PDB file of N, CA and C in Angstrom:
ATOM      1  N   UNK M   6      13.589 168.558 -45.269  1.00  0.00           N
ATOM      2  CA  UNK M   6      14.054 169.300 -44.111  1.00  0.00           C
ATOM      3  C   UNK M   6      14.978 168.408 -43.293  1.00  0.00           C
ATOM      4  N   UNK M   7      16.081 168.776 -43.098  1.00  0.00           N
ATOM      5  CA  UNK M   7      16.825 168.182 -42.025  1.00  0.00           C
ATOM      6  C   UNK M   7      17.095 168.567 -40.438  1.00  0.00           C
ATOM      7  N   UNK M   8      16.973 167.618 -39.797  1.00  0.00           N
ATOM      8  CA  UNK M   8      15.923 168.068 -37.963  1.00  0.00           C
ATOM      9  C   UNK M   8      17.387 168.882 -37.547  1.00  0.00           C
ATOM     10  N   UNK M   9      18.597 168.465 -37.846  1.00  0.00           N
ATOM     11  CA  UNK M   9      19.608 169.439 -37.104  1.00  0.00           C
ATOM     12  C   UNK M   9      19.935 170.616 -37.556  1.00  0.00           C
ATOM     13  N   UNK M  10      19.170 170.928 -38.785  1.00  0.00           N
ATOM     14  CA  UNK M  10      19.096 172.505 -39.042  1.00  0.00           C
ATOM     15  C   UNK M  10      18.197 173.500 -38.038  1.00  0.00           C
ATOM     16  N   UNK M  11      17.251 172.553 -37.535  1.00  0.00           N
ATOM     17  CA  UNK M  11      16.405 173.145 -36.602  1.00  0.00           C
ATOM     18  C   UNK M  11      16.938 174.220 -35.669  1.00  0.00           C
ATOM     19  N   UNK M  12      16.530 175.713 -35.165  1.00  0.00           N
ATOM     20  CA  UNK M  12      16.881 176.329 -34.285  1.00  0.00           C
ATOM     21  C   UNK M  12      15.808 175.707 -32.710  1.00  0.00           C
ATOM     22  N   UNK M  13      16.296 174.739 -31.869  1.00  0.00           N
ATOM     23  CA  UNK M  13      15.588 174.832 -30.914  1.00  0.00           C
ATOM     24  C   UNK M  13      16.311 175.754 -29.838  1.00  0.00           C
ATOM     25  N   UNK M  14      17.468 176.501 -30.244  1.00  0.00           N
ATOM     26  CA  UNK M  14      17.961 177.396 -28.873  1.00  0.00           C
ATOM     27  C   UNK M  14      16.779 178.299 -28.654  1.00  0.00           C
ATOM     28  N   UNK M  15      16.025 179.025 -29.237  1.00  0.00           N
ATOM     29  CA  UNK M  15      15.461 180.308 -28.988  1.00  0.00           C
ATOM     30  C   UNK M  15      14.416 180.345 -27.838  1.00  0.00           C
ATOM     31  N   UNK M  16      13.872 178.976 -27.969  1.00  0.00           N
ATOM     32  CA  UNK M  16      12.794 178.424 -26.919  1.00  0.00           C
ATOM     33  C   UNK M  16      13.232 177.492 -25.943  1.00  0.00           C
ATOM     34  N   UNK M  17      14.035 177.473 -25.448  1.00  0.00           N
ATOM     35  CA  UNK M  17      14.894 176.574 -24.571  1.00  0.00           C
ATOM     36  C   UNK M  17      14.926 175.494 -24.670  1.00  0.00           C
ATOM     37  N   UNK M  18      14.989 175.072 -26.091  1.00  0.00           N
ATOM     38  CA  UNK M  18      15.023 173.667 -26.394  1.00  0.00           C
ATOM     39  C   UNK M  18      13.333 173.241 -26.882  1.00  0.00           C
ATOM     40  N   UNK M  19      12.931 174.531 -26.965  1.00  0.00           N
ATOM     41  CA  UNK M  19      11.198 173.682 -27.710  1.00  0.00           C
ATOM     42  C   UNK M  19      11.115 174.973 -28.869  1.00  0.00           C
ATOM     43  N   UNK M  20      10.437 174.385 -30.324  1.00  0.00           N
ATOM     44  CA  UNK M  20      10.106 175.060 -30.932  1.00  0.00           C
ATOM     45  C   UNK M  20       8.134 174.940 -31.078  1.00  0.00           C
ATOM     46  N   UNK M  21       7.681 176.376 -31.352  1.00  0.00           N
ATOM     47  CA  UNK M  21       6.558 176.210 -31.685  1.00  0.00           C
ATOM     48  C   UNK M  21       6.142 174.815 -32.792  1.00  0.00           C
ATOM     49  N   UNK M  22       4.646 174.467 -32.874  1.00  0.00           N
ATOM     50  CA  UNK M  22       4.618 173.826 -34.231  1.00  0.00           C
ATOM     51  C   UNK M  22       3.486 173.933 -34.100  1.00  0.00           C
ATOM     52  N   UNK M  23       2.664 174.490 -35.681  1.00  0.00           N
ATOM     53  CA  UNK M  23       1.143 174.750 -35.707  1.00  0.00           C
ATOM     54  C   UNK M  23       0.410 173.298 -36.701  1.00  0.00           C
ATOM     55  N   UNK M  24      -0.192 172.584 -36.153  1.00  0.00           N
ATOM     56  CA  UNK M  24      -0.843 171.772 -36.723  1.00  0.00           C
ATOM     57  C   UNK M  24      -2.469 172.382 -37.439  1.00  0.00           C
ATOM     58  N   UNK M  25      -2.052 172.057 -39.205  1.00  0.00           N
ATOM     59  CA  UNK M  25      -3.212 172.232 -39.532  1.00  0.00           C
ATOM     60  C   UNK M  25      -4.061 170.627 -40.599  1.00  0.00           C
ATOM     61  N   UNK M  26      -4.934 171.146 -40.674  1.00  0.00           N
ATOM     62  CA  UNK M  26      -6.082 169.977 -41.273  1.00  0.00           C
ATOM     63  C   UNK M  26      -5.578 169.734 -43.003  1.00  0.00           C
ATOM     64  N   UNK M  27      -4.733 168.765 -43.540  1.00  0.00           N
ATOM     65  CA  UNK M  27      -4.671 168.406 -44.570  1.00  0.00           C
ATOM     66  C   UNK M  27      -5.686 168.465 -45.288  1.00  0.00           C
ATOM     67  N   UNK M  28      -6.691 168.222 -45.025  1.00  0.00           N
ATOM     68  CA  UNK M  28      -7.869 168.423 -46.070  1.00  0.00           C
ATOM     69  C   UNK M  28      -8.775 169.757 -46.381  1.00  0.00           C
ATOM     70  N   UNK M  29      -9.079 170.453 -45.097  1.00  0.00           N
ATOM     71  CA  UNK M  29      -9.843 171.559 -45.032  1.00  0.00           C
ATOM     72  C   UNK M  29      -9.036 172.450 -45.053  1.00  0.00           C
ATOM     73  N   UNK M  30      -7.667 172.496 -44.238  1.00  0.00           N
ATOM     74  CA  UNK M  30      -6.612 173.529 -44.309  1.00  0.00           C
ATOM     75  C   UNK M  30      -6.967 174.254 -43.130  1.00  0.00           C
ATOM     76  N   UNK M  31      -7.877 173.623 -42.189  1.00  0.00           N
ATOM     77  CA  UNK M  31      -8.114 174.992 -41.371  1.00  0.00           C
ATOM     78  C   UNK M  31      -6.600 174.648 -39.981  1.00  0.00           C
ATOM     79  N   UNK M  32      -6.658 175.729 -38.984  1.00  0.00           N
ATOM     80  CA  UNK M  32      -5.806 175.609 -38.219  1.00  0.00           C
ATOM     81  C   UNK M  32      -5.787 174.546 -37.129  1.00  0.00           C
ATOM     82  N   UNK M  33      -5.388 173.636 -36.544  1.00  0.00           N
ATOM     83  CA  UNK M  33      -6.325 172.736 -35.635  1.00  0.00           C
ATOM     84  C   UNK M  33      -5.702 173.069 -34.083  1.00  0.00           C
ATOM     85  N   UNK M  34      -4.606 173.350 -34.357  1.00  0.00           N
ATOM     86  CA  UNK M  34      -3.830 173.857 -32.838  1.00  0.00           C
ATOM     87  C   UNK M  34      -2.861 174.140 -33.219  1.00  0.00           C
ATOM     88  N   UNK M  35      -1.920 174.994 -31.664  1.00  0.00           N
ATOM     89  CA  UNK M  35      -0.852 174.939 -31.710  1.00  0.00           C
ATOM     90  C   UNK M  35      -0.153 174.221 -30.500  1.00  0.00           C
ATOM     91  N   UNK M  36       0.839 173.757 -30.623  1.00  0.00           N
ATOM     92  CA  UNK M  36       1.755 172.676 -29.439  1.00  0.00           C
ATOM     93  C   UNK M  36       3.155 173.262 -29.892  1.00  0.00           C
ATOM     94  N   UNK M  37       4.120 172.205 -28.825  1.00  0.00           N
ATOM     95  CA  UNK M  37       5.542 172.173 -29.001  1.00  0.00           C
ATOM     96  C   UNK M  37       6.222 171.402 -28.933  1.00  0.00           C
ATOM     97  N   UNK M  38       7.451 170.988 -29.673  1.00  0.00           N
ATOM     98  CA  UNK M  38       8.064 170.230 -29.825  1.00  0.00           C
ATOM     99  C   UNK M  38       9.665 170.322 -29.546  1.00  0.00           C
ATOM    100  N   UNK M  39      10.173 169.147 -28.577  1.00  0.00           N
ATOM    101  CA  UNK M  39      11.929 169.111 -28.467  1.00  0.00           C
ATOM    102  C   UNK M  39      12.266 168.255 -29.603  1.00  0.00           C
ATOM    103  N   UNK M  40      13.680 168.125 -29.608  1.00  0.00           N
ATOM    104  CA  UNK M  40      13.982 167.435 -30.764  1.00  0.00           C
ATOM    105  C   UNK M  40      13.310 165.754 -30.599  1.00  0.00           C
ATOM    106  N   UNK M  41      13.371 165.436 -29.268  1.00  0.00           N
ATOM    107  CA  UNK M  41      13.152 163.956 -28.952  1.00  0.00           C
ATOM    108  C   UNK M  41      11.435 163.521 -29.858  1.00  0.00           C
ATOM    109  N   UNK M  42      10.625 165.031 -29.299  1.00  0.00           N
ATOM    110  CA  UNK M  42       9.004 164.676 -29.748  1.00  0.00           C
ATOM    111  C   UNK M  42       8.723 164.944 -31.517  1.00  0.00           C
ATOM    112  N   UNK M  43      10.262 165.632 -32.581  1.00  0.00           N
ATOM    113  CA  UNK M  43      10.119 165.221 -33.955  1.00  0.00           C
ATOM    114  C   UNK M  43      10.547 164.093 -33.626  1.00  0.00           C
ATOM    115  N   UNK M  44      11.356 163.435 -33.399  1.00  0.00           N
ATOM    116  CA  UNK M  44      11.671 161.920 -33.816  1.00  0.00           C
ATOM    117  C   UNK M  44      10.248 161.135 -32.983  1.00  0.00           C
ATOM    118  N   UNK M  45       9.905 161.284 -32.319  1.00  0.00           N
ATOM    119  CA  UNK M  45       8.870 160.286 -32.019  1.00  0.00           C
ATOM    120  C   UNK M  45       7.643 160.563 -33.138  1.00  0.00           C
ATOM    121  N   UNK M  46       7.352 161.673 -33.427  1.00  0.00           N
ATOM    122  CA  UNK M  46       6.440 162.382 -34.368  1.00  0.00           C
ATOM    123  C   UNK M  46       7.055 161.672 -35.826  1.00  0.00           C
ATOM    124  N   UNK M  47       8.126 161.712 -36.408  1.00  0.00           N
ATOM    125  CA  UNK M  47       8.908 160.970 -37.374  1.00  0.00           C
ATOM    126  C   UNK M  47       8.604 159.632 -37.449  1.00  0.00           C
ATOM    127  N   UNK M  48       8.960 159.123 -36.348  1.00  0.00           N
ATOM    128  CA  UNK M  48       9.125 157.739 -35.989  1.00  0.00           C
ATOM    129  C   UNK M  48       7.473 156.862 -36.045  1.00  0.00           C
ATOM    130  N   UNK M  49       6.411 157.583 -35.756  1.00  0.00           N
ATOM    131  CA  UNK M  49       5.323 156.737 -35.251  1.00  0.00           C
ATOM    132  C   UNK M  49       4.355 157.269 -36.707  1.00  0.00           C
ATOM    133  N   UNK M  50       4.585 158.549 -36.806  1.00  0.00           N
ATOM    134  CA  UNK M  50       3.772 159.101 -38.059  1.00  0.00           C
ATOM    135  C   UNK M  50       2.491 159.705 -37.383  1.00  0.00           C
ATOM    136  N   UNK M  51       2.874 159.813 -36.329  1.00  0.00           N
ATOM    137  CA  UNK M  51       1.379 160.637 -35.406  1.00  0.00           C
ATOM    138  C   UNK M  51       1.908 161.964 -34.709  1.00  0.00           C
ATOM    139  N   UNK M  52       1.664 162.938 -34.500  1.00  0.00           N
ATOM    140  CA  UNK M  52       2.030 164.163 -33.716  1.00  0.00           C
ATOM    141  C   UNK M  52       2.024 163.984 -32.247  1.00  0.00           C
ATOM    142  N   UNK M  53       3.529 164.272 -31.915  1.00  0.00           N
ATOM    143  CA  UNK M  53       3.773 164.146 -30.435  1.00  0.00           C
ATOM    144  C   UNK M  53       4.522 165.093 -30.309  1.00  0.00           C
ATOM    145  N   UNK M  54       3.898 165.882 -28.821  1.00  0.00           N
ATOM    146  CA  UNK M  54       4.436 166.844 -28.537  1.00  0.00           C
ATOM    147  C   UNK M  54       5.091 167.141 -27.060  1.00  0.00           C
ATOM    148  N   UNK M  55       5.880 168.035 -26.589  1.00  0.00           N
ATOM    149  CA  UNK M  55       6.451 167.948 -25.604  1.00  0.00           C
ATOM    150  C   UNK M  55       5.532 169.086 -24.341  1.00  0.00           C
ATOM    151  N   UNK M  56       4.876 168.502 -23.613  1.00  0.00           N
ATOM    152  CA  UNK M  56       3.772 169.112 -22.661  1.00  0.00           C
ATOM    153  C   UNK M  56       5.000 169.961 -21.438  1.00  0.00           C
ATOM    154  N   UNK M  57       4.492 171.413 -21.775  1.00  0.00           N
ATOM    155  CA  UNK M  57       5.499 171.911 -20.534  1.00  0.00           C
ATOM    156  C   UNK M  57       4.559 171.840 -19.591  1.00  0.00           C
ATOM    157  N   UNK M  58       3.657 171.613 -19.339  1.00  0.00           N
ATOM    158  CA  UNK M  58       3.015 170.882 -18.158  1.00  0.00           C
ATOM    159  C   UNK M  58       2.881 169.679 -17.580  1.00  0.00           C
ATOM    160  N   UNK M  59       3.316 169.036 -18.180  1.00  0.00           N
ATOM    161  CA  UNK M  59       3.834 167.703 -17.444  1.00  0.00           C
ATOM    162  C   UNK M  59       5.183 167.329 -17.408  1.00  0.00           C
ATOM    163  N   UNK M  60       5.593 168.176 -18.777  1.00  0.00           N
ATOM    164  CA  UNK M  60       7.023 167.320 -18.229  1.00  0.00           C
ATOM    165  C   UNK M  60       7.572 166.480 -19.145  1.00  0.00           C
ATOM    166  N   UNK M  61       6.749 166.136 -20.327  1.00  0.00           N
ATOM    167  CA  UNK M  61       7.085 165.115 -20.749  1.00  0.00           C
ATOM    168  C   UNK M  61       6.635 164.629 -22.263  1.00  0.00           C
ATOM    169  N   UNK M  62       7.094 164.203 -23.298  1.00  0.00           N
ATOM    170  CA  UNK M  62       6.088 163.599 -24.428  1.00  0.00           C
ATOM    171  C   UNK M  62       5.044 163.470 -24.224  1.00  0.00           C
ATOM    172  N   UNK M  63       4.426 164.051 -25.431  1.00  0.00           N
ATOM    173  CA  UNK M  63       2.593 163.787 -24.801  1.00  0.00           C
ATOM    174  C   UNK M  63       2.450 163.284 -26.741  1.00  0.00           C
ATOM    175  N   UNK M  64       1.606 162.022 -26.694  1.00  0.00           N
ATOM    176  CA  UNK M  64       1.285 161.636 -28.187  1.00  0.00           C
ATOM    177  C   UNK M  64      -0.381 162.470 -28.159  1.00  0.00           C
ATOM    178  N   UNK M  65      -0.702 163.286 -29.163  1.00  0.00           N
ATOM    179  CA  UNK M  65      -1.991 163.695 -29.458  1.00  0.00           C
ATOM    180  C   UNK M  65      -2.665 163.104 -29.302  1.00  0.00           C
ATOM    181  N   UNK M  66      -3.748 162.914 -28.294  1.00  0.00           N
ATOM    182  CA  UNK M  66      -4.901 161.664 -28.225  1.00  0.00           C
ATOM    183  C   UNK M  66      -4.423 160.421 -27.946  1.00  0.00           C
ATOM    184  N   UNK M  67      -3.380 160.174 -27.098  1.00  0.00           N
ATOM    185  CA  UNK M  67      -3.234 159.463 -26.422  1.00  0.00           C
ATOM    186  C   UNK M  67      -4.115 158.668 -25.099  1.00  0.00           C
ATOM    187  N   UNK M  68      -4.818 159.301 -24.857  1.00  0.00           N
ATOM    188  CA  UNK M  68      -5.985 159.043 -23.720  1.00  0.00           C
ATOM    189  C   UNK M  68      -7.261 159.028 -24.833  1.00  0.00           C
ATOM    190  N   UNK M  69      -7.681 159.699 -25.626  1.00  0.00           N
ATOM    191  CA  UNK M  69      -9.001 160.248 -25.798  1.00  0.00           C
ATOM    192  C   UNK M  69      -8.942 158.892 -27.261  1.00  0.00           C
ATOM    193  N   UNK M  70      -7.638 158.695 -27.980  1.00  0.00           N
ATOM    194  CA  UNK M  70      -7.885 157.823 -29.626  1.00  0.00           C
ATOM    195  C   UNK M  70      -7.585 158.873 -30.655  1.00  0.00           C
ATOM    196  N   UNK M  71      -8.179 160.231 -30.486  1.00  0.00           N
ATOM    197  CA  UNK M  71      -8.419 161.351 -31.182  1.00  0.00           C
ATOM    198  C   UNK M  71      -6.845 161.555 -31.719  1.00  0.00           C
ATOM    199  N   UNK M  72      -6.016 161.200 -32.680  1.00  0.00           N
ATOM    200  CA  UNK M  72      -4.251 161.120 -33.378  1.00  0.00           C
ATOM    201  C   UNK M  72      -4.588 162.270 -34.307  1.00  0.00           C
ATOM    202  N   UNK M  73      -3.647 162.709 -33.944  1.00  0.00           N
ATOM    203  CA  UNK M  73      -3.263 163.132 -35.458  1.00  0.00           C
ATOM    204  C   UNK M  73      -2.156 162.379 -36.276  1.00  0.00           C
ATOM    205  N   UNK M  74      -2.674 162.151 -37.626  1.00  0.00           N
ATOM    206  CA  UNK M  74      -1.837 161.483 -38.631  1.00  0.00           C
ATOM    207  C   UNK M  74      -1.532 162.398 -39.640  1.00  0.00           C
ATOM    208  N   UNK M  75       0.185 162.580 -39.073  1.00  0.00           N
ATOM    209  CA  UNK M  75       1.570 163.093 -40.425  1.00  0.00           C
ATOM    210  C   UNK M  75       0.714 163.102 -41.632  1.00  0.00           C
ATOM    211  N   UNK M  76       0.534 164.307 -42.636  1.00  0.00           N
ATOM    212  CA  UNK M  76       0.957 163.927 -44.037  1.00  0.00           C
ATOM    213  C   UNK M  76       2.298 164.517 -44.519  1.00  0.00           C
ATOM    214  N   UNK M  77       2.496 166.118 -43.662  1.00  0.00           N
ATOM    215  CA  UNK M  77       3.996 166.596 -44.088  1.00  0.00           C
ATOM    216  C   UNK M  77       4.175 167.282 -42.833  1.00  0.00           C
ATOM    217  N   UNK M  78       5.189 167.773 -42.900  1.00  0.00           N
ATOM    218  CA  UNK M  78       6.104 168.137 -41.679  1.00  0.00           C
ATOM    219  C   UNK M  78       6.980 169.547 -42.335  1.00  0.00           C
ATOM    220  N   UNK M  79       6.836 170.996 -42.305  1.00  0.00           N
ATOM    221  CA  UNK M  79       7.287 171.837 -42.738  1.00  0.00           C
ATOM    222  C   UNK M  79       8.174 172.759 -41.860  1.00  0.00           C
ATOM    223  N   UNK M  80       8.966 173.877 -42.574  1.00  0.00           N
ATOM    224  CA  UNK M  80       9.852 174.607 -41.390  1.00  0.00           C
ATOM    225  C   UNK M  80       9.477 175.757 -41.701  1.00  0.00           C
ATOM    226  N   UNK M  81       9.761 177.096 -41.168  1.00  0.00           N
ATOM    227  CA  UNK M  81       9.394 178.481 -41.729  1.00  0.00           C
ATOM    228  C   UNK M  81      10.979 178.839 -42.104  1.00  0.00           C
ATOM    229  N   UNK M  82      11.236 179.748 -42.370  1.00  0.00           N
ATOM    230  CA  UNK M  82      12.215 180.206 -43.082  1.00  0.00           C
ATOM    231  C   UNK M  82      13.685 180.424 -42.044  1.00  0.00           C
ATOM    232  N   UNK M  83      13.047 180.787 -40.984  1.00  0.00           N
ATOM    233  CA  UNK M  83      14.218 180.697 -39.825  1.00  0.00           C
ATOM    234  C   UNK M  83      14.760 179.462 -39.230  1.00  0.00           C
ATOM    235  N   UNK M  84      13.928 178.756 -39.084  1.00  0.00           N
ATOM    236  CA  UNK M  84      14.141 177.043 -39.121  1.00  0.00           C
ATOM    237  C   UNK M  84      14.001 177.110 -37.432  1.00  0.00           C
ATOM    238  N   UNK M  85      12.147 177.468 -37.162  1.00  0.00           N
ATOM    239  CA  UNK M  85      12.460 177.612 -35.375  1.00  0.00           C
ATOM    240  C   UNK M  85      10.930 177.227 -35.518  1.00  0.00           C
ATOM    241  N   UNK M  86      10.508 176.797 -36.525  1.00  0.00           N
ATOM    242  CA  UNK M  86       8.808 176.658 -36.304  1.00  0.00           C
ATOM    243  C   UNK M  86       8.438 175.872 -37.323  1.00  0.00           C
ATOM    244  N   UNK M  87       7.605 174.903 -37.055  1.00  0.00           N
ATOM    245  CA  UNK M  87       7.270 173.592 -37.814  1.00  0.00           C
ATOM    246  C   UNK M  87       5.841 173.995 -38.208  1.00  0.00           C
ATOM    247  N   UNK M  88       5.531 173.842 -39.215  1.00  0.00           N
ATOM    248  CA  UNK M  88       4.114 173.210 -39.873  1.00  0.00           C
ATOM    249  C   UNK M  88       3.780 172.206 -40.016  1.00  0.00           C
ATOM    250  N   UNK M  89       2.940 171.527 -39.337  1.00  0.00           N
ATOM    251  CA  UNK M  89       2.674 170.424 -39.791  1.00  0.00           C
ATOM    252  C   UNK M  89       0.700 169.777 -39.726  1.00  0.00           C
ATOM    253  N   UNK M  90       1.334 169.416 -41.706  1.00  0.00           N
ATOM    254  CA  UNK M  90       0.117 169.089 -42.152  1.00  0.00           C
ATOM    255  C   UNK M  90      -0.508 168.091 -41.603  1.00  0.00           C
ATOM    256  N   UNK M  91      -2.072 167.696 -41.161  1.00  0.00           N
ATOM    257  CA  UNK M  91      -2.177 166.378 -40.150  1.00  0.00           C
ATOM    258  C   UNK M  91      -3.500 165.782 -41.371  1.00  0.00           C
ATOM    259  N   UNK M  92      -3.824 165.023 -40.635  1.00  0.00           N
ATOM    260  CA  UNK M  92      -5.183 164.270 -40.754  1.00  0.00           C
ATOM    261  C   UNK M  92      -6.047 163.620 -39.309  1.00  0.00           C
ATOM    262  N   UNK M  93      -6.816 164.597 -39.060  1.00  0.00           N
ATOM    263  CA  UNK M  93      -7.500 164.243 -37.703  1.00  0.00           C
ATOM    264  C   UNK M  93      -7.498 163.080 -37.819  1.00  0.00           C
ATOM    265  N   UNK M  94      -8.040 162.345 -36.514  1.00  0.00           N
ATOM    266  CA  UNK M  94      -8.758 160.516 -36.744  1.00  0.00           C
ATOM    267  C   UNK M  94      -9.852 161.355 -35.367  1.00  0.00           C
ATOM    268  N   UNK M  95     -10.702 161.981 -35.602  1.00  0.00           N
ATOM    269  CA  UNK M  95     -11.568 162.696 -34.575  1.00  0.00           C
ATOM    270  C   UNK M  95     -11.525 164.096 -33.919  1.00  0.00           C
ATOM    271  N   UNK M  96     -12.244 164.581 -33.769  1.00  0.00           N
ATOM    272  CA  UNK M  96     -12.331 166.056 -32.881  1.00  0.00           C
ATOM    273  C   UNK M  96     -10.344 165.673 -32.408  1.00  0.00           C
ATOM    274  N   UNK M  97      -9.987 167.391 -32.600  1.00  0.00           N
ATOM    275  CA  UNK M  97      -8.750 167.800 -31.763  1.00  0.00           C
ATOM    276  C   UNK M  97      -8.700 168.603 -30.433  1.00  0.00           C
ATOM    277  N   UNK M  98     -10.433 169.823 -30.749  1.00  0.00           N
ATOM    278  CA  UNK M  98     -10.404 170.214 -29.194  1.00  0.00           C
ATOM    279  C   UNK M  98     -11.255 169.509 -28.552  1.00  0.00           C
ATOM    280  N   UNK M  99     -11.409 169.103 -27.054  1.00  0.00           N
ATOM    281  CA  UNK M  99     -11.921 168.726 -26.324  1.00  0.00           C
ATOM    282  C   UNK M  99     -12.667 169.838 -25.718  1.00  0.00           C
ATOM    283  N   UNK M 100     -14.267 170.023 -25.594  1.00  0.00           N
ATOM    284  CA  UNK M 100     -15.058 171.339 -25.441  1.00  0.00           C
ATOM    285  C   UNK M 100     -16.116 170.380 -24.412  1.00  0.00           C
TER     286      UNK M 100
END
């Protein structure tokens, strides 16, 4: 996949991205991503996403340890929504 095929116009510069469990396959969340939080997500090999509540890059479990670790990184057919396969390192919801 190449990141400048990406459509981020539709979402004002964020596309959905559904993180699921490489191993079990189940769904683990959904977040969003600007182009800046694939390259940090690229770059570190952990899922980082762009918090429209703060404002800002947020790395998954950044406070808590709880990462998700990259195995693949997918697009849907319109090129506006990412899949991406993870590997917990701990619980993803906080309950």
């Amino acid at each position: 996949m190449n990141d400048t095929e990406l459509d981020f116009t539709k979402g004002d510069g964020l596309i959905p991205v559904i993180v699921q469990d490489s191993a079990s396959l189940r769904v683990l969340m959904l977040g969003y991503m600007n182009a800046e939080a694939l390259t940090a997500t690229r770059t570190t090999g952990l899922v980082t996403f762009y918090s429209r509540s703060k404002q800002r890059l947020w790395q998954k479990g950044e406070s808590s340890g709880n990462v998700l670790r990259v195995a693949s990184i997918k697009t849907d057919c319109d090129k506006d929504t990412l899949l991406i396969m993870a590997a917990p390192q701990g619980p993803t919801c906080h309950t």
